[in-house]
Amino acid sequence: MIYSRIIGTGSYLPVKTVTNHDLEKIVDTSHDWIVSRSGISERHFAADDEKTSDLAMHASRRAIEAAGISADEIDLIIVATTSPDQLFPSTACILQDKLGIRSGGPAFDMQAVCGGFVFALNTADMYIRGGQAKTVLVVGAEVLSRMLDWNDRTTCVLFGDGAGAVVLRASEQPGIISAKLHSDGRHREMLKADPKISMDGQSVFKFAVKVLSDVVDEVLKDNGLQGSDINWLVPHQANIRIIEATAKKLGLGMANVVVTVGQHGNTSAASIPLALDTAVRDGRIQTGQNIMIEAVGGGFTWGAALIRW
Ligand code: UT7
């Protein structure tokens, strides 16, 4: 049996940090409101000349270095993004060139908004299990700061820029155990960018809490496991209250949840690989542990995956 294992992680945040107090100067809001409603204290914004592929490149280089491989061993690149450099070519093709990868393997983007990283990881896993790829770079990268409507205080305070990457490799040892993905286009008006982000926050909130615990339950049930078997829940980082509600439904204490939303804001497809890399580098995530990732985003799309580290 072939599995895919994560053999390296990396992440990158743009240098510029924007605090809630910085936002108070340009929007009718307050640090206390943002923290109490979302858990966010600060976020990073890309420089004017920094593109999504640049953030992806920095995160990827770190993941490739951590994996101890040479970039040319990568035979598939999938970039989950909802803020590509341009309409085409894909950010994945641009990234392939910036990394100097000349292997000629396929590179493409995946668009599932905040669910993007889970969708991309599952797709990469299918390529590996199907024998079509051996070493895959999966990236979540976003520059959402350029999609914010500064006249809409209910959304512009929530998002940030960043990138995270993982290198997956074919292995006989279990890695990605299983995943479940869902979409329901009937809810597409609840959260969209056209081209600026707009959202019915309360409806998204209720929908998110329900489908996230449902999809994590599905994955646990598929594997005969319970919430208490999860060592680390690494959720999409949109709102601390959604994260807490999901953990509670699973019977997990917050001591088993990786939380980065306070420092990163909502970085859409980048939030899970950013959080994963944070917890790998600070030593919380260890070999042999069960990691559950989950996300929900515009579309609507949602999914979860169980990973044996
Ligand atoms: O990644 C994809 C998924 N996205 C999400 O998960 C986001 C889901 N939704 C949320 O996280 C929350 O709904 C929000 C953080 C967006 C909003 O929190 P809320 O508790 O649902 O607040 P609300 O929309 O009910 O607004 C409460 C009050 C309103 O004032 P009134 O009508 O009660 O007088 C808003 O006008 O807060 C006001 N408000 C603000 N006040 C200060 C809205 N935005 C702001 C703001 N600063 N930025």
mmCIF file of C-alpha atoms and ligand atoms in Angstrom:
data_model
loop_
_atom_site.group_PDB
_atom_site.id
_atom_site.type_symbol
_atom_site.label_atom_id
_atom_site.label_comp_id
_atom_site.label_asym_id
_atom_site.label_seq_id
_atom_site.Cartn_x
_atom_site.Cartn_y
_atom_site.Cartn_z
ATOM 1 C CA MET A 1 0.000 0.000 0.000
ATOM 2 C CA ILE A 2 1.326 3.448 -0.923
ATOM 3 C CA TYR A 3 0.672 6.384 1.377
ATOM 4 C CA SER A 4 1.781 9.997 1.224
ATOM 5 C CA ARG A 5 3.746 11.359 4.137
ATOM 6 C CA ILE A 6 4.522 14.972 4.911
ATOM 7 C CA ILE A 7 8.327 15.114 5.037
ATOM 8 C CA GLY A 8 8.803 18.875 5.344
ATOM 9 C CA THR A 9 6.870 22.046 6.162
ATOM 10 C CA GLY A 10 7.612 25.722 5.639
ATOM 11 C CA SER A 11 5.850 29.048 5.887
ATOM 12 C CA TYR A 12 6.312 32.719 5.197
ATOM 13 C CA LEU A 13 4.683 35.892 6.469
ATOM 14 C CA PRO A 14 5.278 39.280 4.840
ATOM 15 C CA VAL A 15 7.419 41.637 6.918
ATOM 16 C CA LYS A 16 4.722 44.277 7.436
ATOM 17 C CA THR A 17 2.599 43.671 10.550
ATOM 18 C CA VAL A 18 -0.710 45.539 10.812
ATOM 19 C CA THR A 19 -2.177 45.692 14.319
ATOM 20 C CA ASN A 20 -5.783 46.351 15.272
ATOM 21 C CA HIS A 21 -4.626 49.727 16.550
ATOM 22 C CA ASP A 22 -3.261 50.498 13.065
ATOM 23 C CA LEU A 23 -6.714 49.651 11.636
ATOM 24 C CA GLU A 24 -8.448 51.912 14.176
ATOM 25 C CA LYS A 25 -6.789 54.826 12.341
ATOM 26 C CA ILE A 26 -8.402 54.008 8.983
ATOM 27 C CA VAL A 27 -11.664 52.188 9.851
ATOM 28 C CA ASP A 28 -14.427 52.815 12.421
ATOM 29 C CA THR A 29 -13.442 49.870 14.629
ATOM 30 C CA SER A 30 -11.646 49.047 17.869
ATOM 31 C CA HIS A 31 -8.991 46.618 19.025
ATOM 32 C CA ASP A 32 -11.401 45.310 21.678
ATOM 33 C CA TRP A 33 -14.198 44.612 19.153
ATOM 34 C CA ILE A 34 -11.894 42.745 16.761
ATOM 35 C CA VAL A 35 -10.296 40.654 19.527
ATOM 36 C CA SER A 36 -13.567 39.802 21.248
ATOM 37 C CA ARG A 37 -15.427 38.875 18.021
ATOM 38 C CA SER A 38 -12.628 37.140 16.105
ATOM 39 C CA GLY A 39 -9.558 36.605 18.327
ATOM 40 C CA ILE A 40 -7.405 38.553 15.854
ATOM 41 C CA SER A 41 -4.803 41.024 17.206
ATOM 42 C CA GLU A 42 -2.629 41.507 14.133
ATOM 43 C CA ARG A 43 -2.074 40.301 10.597
ATOM 44 C CA HIS A 44 0.622 40.646 7.924
ATOM 45 C CA PHE A 45 0.200 42.521 4.646
ATOM 46 C CA ALA A 46 2.350 41.961 1.568
ATOM 47 C CA ALA A 47 4.498 44.806 0.252
ATOM 48 C CA ASP A 48 3.266 46.526 -2.935
ATOM 49 C CA ASP A 49 5.717 44.587 -5.088
ATOM 50 C CA GLU A 50 5.139 41.224 -3.354
ATOM 51 C CA LYS A 51 2.920 38.729 -5.141
ATOM 52 C CA THR A 52 1.237 35.513 -4.034
ATOM 53 C CA SER A 53 3.905 33.517 -5.905
ATOM 54 C CA ASP A 54 6.647 35.335 -3.950
ATOM 55 C CA LEU A 55 5.086 34.361 -0.620
ATOM 56 C CA ALA A 56 4.639 30.820 -1.969
ATOM 57 C CA MET A 57 8.278 30.726 -3.080
ATOM 58 C CA HIS A 58 9.642 31.635 0.367
ATOM 59 C CA ALA A 59 7.380 29.113 2.131
ATOM 60 C CA SER A 60 8.246 26.410 -0.428
ATOM 61 C CA ARG A 61 12.004 26.927 -0.094
ATOM 62 C CA ARG A 62 11.685 26.421 3.660
ATOM 63 C CA ALA A 63 9.572 23.273 3.205
ATOM 64 C CA ILE A 64 12.004 21.861 0.631
ATOM 65 C CA GLU A 65 14.932 22.572 2.952
ATOM 66 C CA ALA A 66 13.135 20.922 5.891
ATOM 67 C CA ALA A 67 12.373 17.885 3.707
ATOM 68 C CA GLY A 68 16.046 17.606 2.787
ATOM 69 C CA ILE A 69 15.335 17.102 -0.903
ATOM 70 C CA SER A 70 16.417 18.954 -4.005
ATOM 71 C CA ALA A 71 13.692 21.004 -5.697
ATOM 72 C CA ASP A 72 14.029 19.020 -8.917
ATOM 73 C CA GLU A 73 12.735 15.887 -7.175
ATOM 74 C CA ILE A 74 9.297 17.543 -7.066
ATOM 75 C CA ASP A 75 7.113 16.013 -9.774
ATOM 76 C CA LEU A 76 3.826 17.818 -8.992
ATOM 77 C CA ILE A 77 3.021 21.288 -7.624
ATOM 78 C CA ILE A 78 -0.426 22.295 -6.410
ATOM 79 C CA VAL A 79 -1.012 25.834 -5.170
ATOM 80 C CA ALA A 80 -4.230 26.476 -3.282
ATOM 81 C CA THR A 81 -5.047 30.150 -3.697
ATOM 82 C CA THR A 82 -7.970 32.459 -4.174
ATOM 83 C CA SER A 83 -5.717 35.453 -4.841
ATOM 84 C CA PRO A 84 -3.541 34.334 -7.790
ATOM 85 C CA ASP A 85 -0.874 36.648 -9.234
ATOM 86 C CA GLN A 86 -2.966 37.043 -12.392
ATOM 87 C CA LEU A 87 -5.846 35.288 -14.225
ATOM 88 C CA PHE A 88 -3.331 33.063 -15.985
ATOM 89 C CA PRO A 89 -0.791 31.478 -16.017
ATOM 90 C CA SER A 90 -1.439 29.714 -12.757
ATOM 91 C CA THR A 91 0.465 30.761 -9.650
ATOM 92 C CA ALA A 92 1.738 27.156 -9.527
ATOM 93 C CA CYS A 93 3.455 27.553 -12.937
ATOM 94 C CA ILE A 94 4.956 30.876 -11.851
ATOM 95 C CA LEU A 95 6.129 29.235 -8.610
ATOM 96 C CA GLN A 96 7.642 26.306 -10.513
ATOM 97 C CA ASP A 97 9.776 28.750 -12.485
ATOM 98 C CA LYS A 98 10.726 30.867 -9.445
ATOM 99 C CA LEU A 99 11.892 27.698 -7.653
ATOM 100 C CA GLY A 100 13.948 26.764 -10.712
ATOM 101 C CA ILE A 101 12.162 23.411 -11.055
ATOM 102 C CA ARG A 102 12.769 22.026 -14.537
ATOM 103 C CA SER A 103 11.432 18.487 -13.990
ATOM 104 C CA GLY A 104 8.462 19.211 -16.277
ATOM 105 C CA GLY A 105 5.960 17.727 -13.830
ATOM 106 C CA PRO A 106 2.456 19.210 -13.748
ATOM 107 C CA ALA A 107 1.758 22.400 -11.794
ATOM 108 C CA PHE A 108 -1.717 23.816 -11.279
ATOM 109 C CA ASP A 109 -3.791 25.957 -8.925
ATOM 110 C CA MET A 110 -6.659 24.783 -6.788
ATOM 111 C CA GLN A 111 -9.525 27.164 -6.056
ATOM 112 C CA ALA A 112 -11.610 26.202 -3.050
ATOM 113 C CA VAL A 113 -11.104 29.467 -1.135
ATOM 114 C CA CYS A 114 -10.475 28.803 2.592
ATOM 115 C CA GLY A 115 -11.019 25.078 1.977
ATOM 116 C CA GLY A 116 -8.254 25.141 -0.639
ATOM 117 C CA PHE A 117 -5.427 23.545 1.309
ATOM 118 C CA VAL A 118 -7.514 20.524 2.347
ATOM 119 C CA PHE A 119 -8.690 20.103 -1.262
ATOM 120 C CA ALA A 120 -5.114 20.421 -2.569
ATOM 121 C CA LEU A 121 -3.673 17.997 -0.010
ATOM 122 C CA ASN A 122 -6.343 15.420 -0.845
ATOM 123 C CA THR A 123 -5.651 15.822 -4.582
ATOM 124 C CA ALA A 124 -1.911 15.399 -4.036
ATOM 125 C CA ASP A 125 -2.588 12.304 -1.936
ATOM 126 C CA MET A 126 -4.656 10.814 -4.784
ATOM 127 C CA TYR A 127 -1.792 11.435 -7.252
ATOM 128 C CA ILE A 128 0.646 9.662 -4.934
ATOM 129 C CA ARG A 129 -1.659 6.757 -4.096
ATOM 130 C CA GLY A 130 -2.430 6.366 -7.819
ATOM 131 C CA GLY A 131 1.280 6.164 -8.620
ATOM 132 C CA GLN A 132 1.269 9.312 -10.761
ATOM 133 C CA ALA A 133 3.592 11.325 -8.512
ATOM 134 C CA LYS A 134 6.232 10.574 -5.879
ATOM 135 C CA THR A 135 7.196 13.945 -4.433
ATOM 136 C CA VAL A 136 4.606 16.711 -4.320
ATOM 137 C CA LEU A 137 4.753 20.330 -3.209
ATOM 138 C CA VAL A 138 1.419 21.528 -1.823
ATOM 139 C CA VAL A 139 1.180 25.233 -1.053
ATOM 140 C CA GLY A 140 -1.487 27.535 0.358
ATOM 141 C CA ALA A 141 -0.671 31.155 -0.474
ATOM 142 C CA GLU A 142 -2.730 34.318 -0.338
ATOM 143 C CA VAL A 143 -2.478 38.074 -0.719
ATOM 144 C CA LEU A 144 -5.989 38.919 0.464
ATOM 145 C CA SER A 145 -5.097 42.467 1.492
ATOM 146 C CA ARG A 146 -5.645 43.537 -2.127
ATOM 147 C CA MET A 147 -9.197 42.141 -2.098
ATOM 148 C CA LEU A 148 -10.411 44.015 0.985
ATOM 149 C CA ASP A 149 -13.238 46.552 0.847
ATOM 150 C CA TRP A 150 -12.032 49.286 3.192
ATOM 151 C CA ASN A 151 -15.599 50.641 3.353
ATOM 152 C CA ASP A 152 -16.832 47.371 4.903
ATOM 153 C CA ARG A 153 -15.604 47.197 8.479
ATOM 154 C CA THR A 154 -17.275 43.828 9.031
ATOM 155 C CA THR A 155 -14.788 42.113 6.694
ATOM 156 C CA CYS A 156 -11.692 44.287 6.190
ATOM 157 C CA VAL A 157 -10.423 43.720 9.740
ATOM 158 C CA LEU A 158 -10.445 39.920 9.473
ATOM 159 C CA PHE A 159 -8.005 38.945 6.729
ATOM 160 C CA GLY A 160 -4.241 38.734 6.274
ATOM 161 C CA ASP A 161 -1.544 37.602 3.827
ATOM 162 C CA GLY A 162 0.837 34.642 4.083
ATOM 163 C CA ALA A 163 1.870 31.284 2.707
ATOM 164 C CA GLY A 164 2.531 27.776 3.953
ATOM 165 C CA ALA A 165 3.868 24.714 2.154
ATOM 166 C CA VAL A 166 4.340 20.996 2.690
ATOM 167 C CA VAL A 167 6.356 18.406 0.788
ATOM 168 C CA LEU A 168 4.611 15.058 0.437
ATOM 169 C CA ARG A 169 6.425 11.876 -0.481
ATOM 170 C CA ALA A 170 5.277 8.366 -1.382
ATOM 171 C CA SER A 171 5.873 5.998 1.530
ATOM 172 C CA GLU A 172 4.958 2.569 2.831
ATOM 173 C CA GLN A 173 4.309 4.126 6.249
ATOM 174 C CA PRO A 174 0.874 5.708 6.839
ATOM 175 C CA GLY A 175 0.816 9.483 6.418
ATOM 176 C CA ILE A 176 -2.421 10.968 5.144
ATOM 177 C CA ILE A 177 -4.914 8.406 6.455
ATOM 178 C CA SER A 178 -8.104 9.727 4.886
ATOM 179 C CA ALA A 179 -9.969 12.865 3.928
ATOM 180 C CA LYS A 180 -13.526 14.003 3.197
ATOM 181 C CA LEU A 181 -14.411 16.956 0.979
ATOM 182 C CA HIS A 182 -17.770 18.634 0.341
ATOM 183 C CA SER A 183 -19.178 21.547 -1.655
ATOM 184 C CA ASP A 184 -22.601 23.170 -1.838
ATOM 185 C CA GLY A 185 -22.938 25.967 -4.387
ATOM 186 C CA ARG A 186 -26.364 27.004 -3.099
ATOM 187 C CA HIS A 187 -24.595 29.052 -0.430
ATOM 188 C CA ARG A 188 -22.322 30.905 -2.846
ATOM 189 C CA GLU A 189 -23.748 34.361 -2.021
ATOM 190 C CA MET A 190 -22.905 34.068 1.699
ATOM 191 C CA LEU A 191 -19.190 34.700 1.120
ATOM 192 C CA LYS A 192 -17.757 35.934 -2.151
ATOM 193 C CA ALA A 193 -15.255 38.243 -3.848
ATOM 194 C CA ASP A 194 -16.446 40.215 -6.835
ATOM 195 C CA PRO A 195 -13.723 41.423 -6.805
ATOM 196 C CA LYS A 196 -13.761 42.688 -3.176
ATOM 197 C CA ILE A 197 -14.586 40.312 -0.318
ATOM 198 C CA SER A 198 -18.134 40.468 1.065
ATOM 199 C CA MET A 199 -19.658 38.177 3.664
ATOM 200 C CA ASP A 200 -22.794 37.537 5.689
ATOM 201 C CA GLY A 201 -20.690 36.933 8.801
ATOM 202 C CA GLN A 202 -23.363 35.517 11.101
ATOM 203 C CA SER A 203 -24.670 33.027 8.525
ATOM 204 C CA VAL A 204 -21.116 31.943 7.701
ATOM 205 C CA PHE A 205 -20.396 31.523 11.393
ATOM 206 C CA LYS A 206 -23.387 29.207 12.013
ATOM 207 C CA PHE A 207 -22.771 27.229 8.832
ATOM 208 C CA ALA A 208 -19.063 26.826 9.674
ATOM 209 C CA VAL A 209 -19.597 25.493 13.186
ATOM 210 C CA LYS A 210 -22.084 22.896 11.926
ATOM 211 C CA VAL A 211 -20.249 21.554 8.873
ATOM 212 C CA LEU A 212 -16.794 21.537 10.473
ATOM 213 C CA SER A 213 -17.763 19.301 13.358
ATOM 214 C CA ASP A 214 -19.851 17.128 10.970
ATOM 215 C CA VAL A 215 -16.969 16.592 8.539
ATOM 216 C CA VAL A 216 -14.430 15.885 11.286
ATOM 217 C CA ASP A 217 -16.890 13.329 12.703
ATOM 218 C CA GLU A 218 -17.156 11.721 9.251
ATOM 219 C CA VAL A 219 -13.381 11.307 9.024
ATOM 220 C CA LEU A 220 -13.132 9.978 12.585
ATOM 221 C CA LYS A 221 -15.946 7.489 11.958
ATOM 222 C CA ASP A 222 -14.307 6.278 8.715
ATOM 223 C CA ASN A 223 -11.278 5.339 10.809
ATOM 224 C CA GLY A 224 -13.044 4.023 13.905
ATOM 225 C CA LEU A 225 -11.655 6.892 15.999
ATOM 226 C CA GLN A 226 -13.034 9.434 18.470
ATOM 227 C CA GLY A 227 -12.217 13.069 19.179
ATOM 228 C CA SER A 228 -9.960 11.993 22.042
ATOM 229 C CA ASP A 229 -7.721 10.127 19.548
ATOM 230 C CA ILE A 230 -6.688 13.438 17.967
ATOM 231 C CA ASN A 231 -3.360 14.747 19.288
ATOM 232 C CA TRP A 232 -3.609 18.065 17.462
ATOM 233 C CA LEU A 233 -6.536 19.750 15.775
ATOM 234 C CA VAL A 234 -5.113 22.178 13.199
ATOM 235 C CA PRO A 235 -8.152 24.127 12.006
ATOM 236 C CA HIS A 236 -8.569 26.789 9.364
ATOM 237 C CA GLN A 237 -7.913 30.016 11.237
ATOM 238 C CA ALA A 238 -10.899 32.286 10.600
ATOM 239 C CA ASN A 239 -12.279 33.055 14.031
ATOM 240 C CA ILE A 240 -11.306 31.871 17.525
ATOM 241 C CA ARG A 241 -14.973 31.397 18.450
ATOM 242 C CA ILE A 242 -15.521 29.004 15.513
ATOM 243 C CA ILE A 243 -12.348 27.116 16.498
ATOM 244 C CA GLU A 244 -13.439 26.862 20.151
ATOM 245 C CA ALA A 245 -16.949 25.735 19.226
ATOM 246 C CA THR A 246 -15.596 23.011 16.911
ATOM 247 C CA ALA A 247 -13.119 21.762 19.521
ATOM 248 C CA LYS A 248 -15.861 21.663 22.161
ATOM 249 C CA LYS A 249 -18.157 19.604 19.917
ATOM 250 C CA LEU A 250 -15.288 17.134 19.449
ATOM 251 C CA GLY A 251 -14.667 16.985 23.185
ATOM 252 C CA LEU A 252 -11.160 18.400 22.716
ATOM 253 C CA GLY A 253 -9.577 20.893 25.101
ATOM 254 C CA MET A 254 -7.932 23.979 23.594
ATOM 255 C CA ALA A 255 -4.578 22.598 24.788
ATOM 256 C CA ASN A 256 -4.849 20.207 21.802
ATOM 257 C CA VAL A 257 -5.664 22.882 19.233
ATOM 258 C CA VAL A 258 -3.111 24.863 17.227
ATOM 259 C CA VAL A 259 -4.228 28.503 17.147
ATOM 260 C CA THR A 260 -2.500 31.184 15.075
ATOM 261 C CA VAL A 261 -5.473 33.384 14.148
ATOM 262 C CA GLY A 262 -4.431 36.018 16.705
ATOM 263 C CA GLN A 263 -1.171 36.775 14.888
ATOM 264 C CA HIS A 264 -2.077 35.848 11.292
ATOM 265 C CA GLY A 265 -5.759 36.797 10.860
ATOM 266 C CA ASN A 266 -7.688 34.781 8.293
ATOM 267 C CA THR A 267 -5.221 33.884 5.524
ATOM 268 C CA SER A 268 -7.694 31.617 3.680
ATOM 269 C CA ALA A 269 -5.931 28.696 1.956
ATOM 270 C CA ALA A 270 -2.643 29.567 3.688
ATOM 271 C CA SER A 271 -3.921 29.327 7.248
ATOM 272 C CA ILE A 272 -3.614 25.564 7.811
ATOM 273 C CA PRO A 273 -0.090 25.107 6.386
ATOM 274 C CA LEU A 274 1.004 28.235 8.303
ATOM 275 C CA ALA A 275 -0.385 26.743 11.521
ATOM 276 C CA LEU A 276 1.082 23.304 10.768
ATOM 277 C CA ASP A 277 4.539 24.755 10.202
ATOM 278 C CA THR A 278 4.294 26.796 13.402
ATOM 279 C CA ALA A 279 3.477 23.703 15.492
ATOM 280 C CA VAL A 280 6.094 21.524 13.764
ATOM 281 C CA ARG A 281 8.876 24.061 14.292
ATOM 282 C CA ASP A 282 8.001 24.742 17.941
ATOM 283 C CA GLY A 283 8.001 20.990 18.620
ATOM 284 C CA ARG A 284 4.318 20.466 19.414
ATOM 285 C CA ILE A 285 3.677 18.184 16.434
ATOM 286 C CA GLN A 286 5.735 14.994 16.750
ATOM 287 C CA THR A 287 6.176 11.838 14.689
ATOM 288 C CA GLY A 288 3.444 9.241 15.289
ATOM 289 C CA GLN A 289 0.762 11.722 16.363
ATOM 290 C CA ASN A 290 -2.723 12.011 14.853
ATOM 291 C CA ILE A 291 -3.307 15.428 13.296
ATOM 292 C CA MET A 292 -6.751 16.519 12.120
ATOM 293 C CA ILE A 293 -7.006 19.445 9.731
ATOM 294 C CA GLU A 294 -10.345 21.032 8.790
ATOM 295 C CA ALA A 295 -11.554 24.059 6.841
ATOM 296 C CA VAL A 296 -14.618 25.735 5.391
ATOM 297 C CA GLY A 297 -14.744 28.489 2.833
ATOM 298 C CA GLY A 298 -16.648 30.306 0.117
ATOM 299 C CA GLY A 299 -18.432 28.193 -2.428
ATOM 300 C CA PHE A 300 -19.261 26.720 0.022
ATOM 301 C CA THR A 301 -16.457 24.201 0.276
ATOM 302 C CA TRP A 302 -15.425 22.265 3.355
ATOM 303 C CA GLY A 303 -13.374 19.275 4.308
ATOM 304 C CA ALA A 304 -11.168 17.525 6.833
ATOM 305 C CA ALA A 305 -8.185 15.189 6.684
ATOM 306 C CA LEU A 306 -6.583 12.882 9.230
ATOM 307 C CA ILE A 307 -2.782 12.773 9.067
ATOM 308 C CA ARG A 308 -0.435 10.402 10.910
ATOM 309 C CA TRP A 309 2.679 12.524 11.398
HETATM 310 O O1 UT7 B 1 -12.754 31.942 6.232
HETATM 311 C C1 UT7 B 1 -14.090 31.847 5.808
HETATM 312 C C2 UT7 B 1 -15.036 31.899 6.858
HETATM 313 N N1 UT7 B 1 -15.266 33.200 7.446
HETATM 314 C C3 UT7 B 1 -15.579 33.183 8.720
HETATM 315 O O2 UT7 B 1 -15.483 32.172 9.361
HETATM 316 C C4 UT7 B 1 -16.168 34.413 9.363
HETATM 317 C C5 UT7 B 1 -17.418 34.030 10.098
HETATM 318 N N2 UT7 B 1 -18.066 35.120 10.820
HETATM 319 C C6 UT7 B 1 -17.479 35.751 11.845
HETATM 320 O O3 UT7 B 1 -16.354 35.450 12.185
HETATM 321 C C7 UT7 B 1 -18.279 36.772 12.610
HETATM 322 O O4 UT7 B 1 -19.617 36.738 12.174
HETATM 323 C C8 UT7 B 1 -17.718 38.204 12.460
HETATM 324 C C9 UT7 B 1 -16.377 38.317 13.179
HETATM 325 C C10 UT7 B 1 -17.561 38.548 10.999
HETATM 326 C C11 UT7 B 1 -18.675 39.217 13.090
HETATM 327 O O5 UT7 B 1 -18.944 38.873 14.443
HETATM 328 P P1 UT7 B 1 -20.449 38.911 14.975
HETATM 329 O O6 UT7 B 1 -20.386 38.590 16.405
HETATM 330 O O7 UT7 B 1 -21.262 38.003 14.083
HETATM 331 O O8 UT7 B 1 -20.852 40.402 14.803
HETATM 332 P P2 UT7 B 1 -22.080 41.037 14.014
HETATM 333 O O9 UT7 B 1 -21.901 40.921 12.546
HETATM 334 O O10 UT7 B 1 -23.356 40.503 14.609
HETATM 335 O O11 UT7 B 1 -21.957 42.549 14.403
HETATM 336 C C12 UT7 B 1 -22.191 42.992 15.753
HETATM 337 C C13 UT7 B 1 -22.045 44.502 15.829
HETATM 338 C C14 UT7 B 1 -22.859 45.261 14.796
HETATM 339 O O12 UT7 B 1 -23.357 46.427 15.411
HETATM 340 P P3 UT7 B 1 -24.888 46.517 15.914
HETATM 341 O O13 UT7 B 1 -25.720 46.287 14.695
HETATM 342 O O14 UT7 B 1 -25.025 45.436 16.940
HETATM 343 O O15 UT7 B 1 -24.979 47.889 16.468
HETATM 344 C C15 UT7 B 1 -21.848 45.652 13.756
HETATM 345 O O16 UT7 B 1 -22.197 46.836 13.058
HETATM 346 O O17 UT7 B 1 -20.676 44.859 15.587
HETATM 347 C C16 UT7 B 1 -20.626 45.885 14.597
HETATM 348 N N3 UT7 B 1 -19.389 45.746 13.833
HETATM 349 C C17 UT7 B 1 -18.214 46.297 14.191
HETATM 350 N N4 UT7 B 1 -17.883 47.084 15.219
HETATM 351 C C18 UT7 B 1 -16.592 47.475 15.311
HETATM 352 C C19 UT7 B 1 -19.181 45.012 12.705
HETATM 353 N N5 UT7 B 1 -17.901 45.093 12.323
HETATM 354 C C20 UT7 B 1 -17.270 45.882 13.226
HETATM 355 C C21 UT7 B 1 -15.954 46.334 13.369
HETATM 356 N N6 UT7 B 1 -15.656 47.124 14.416
HETATM 357 N N7 UT7 B 1 -14.965 45.972 12.510
#
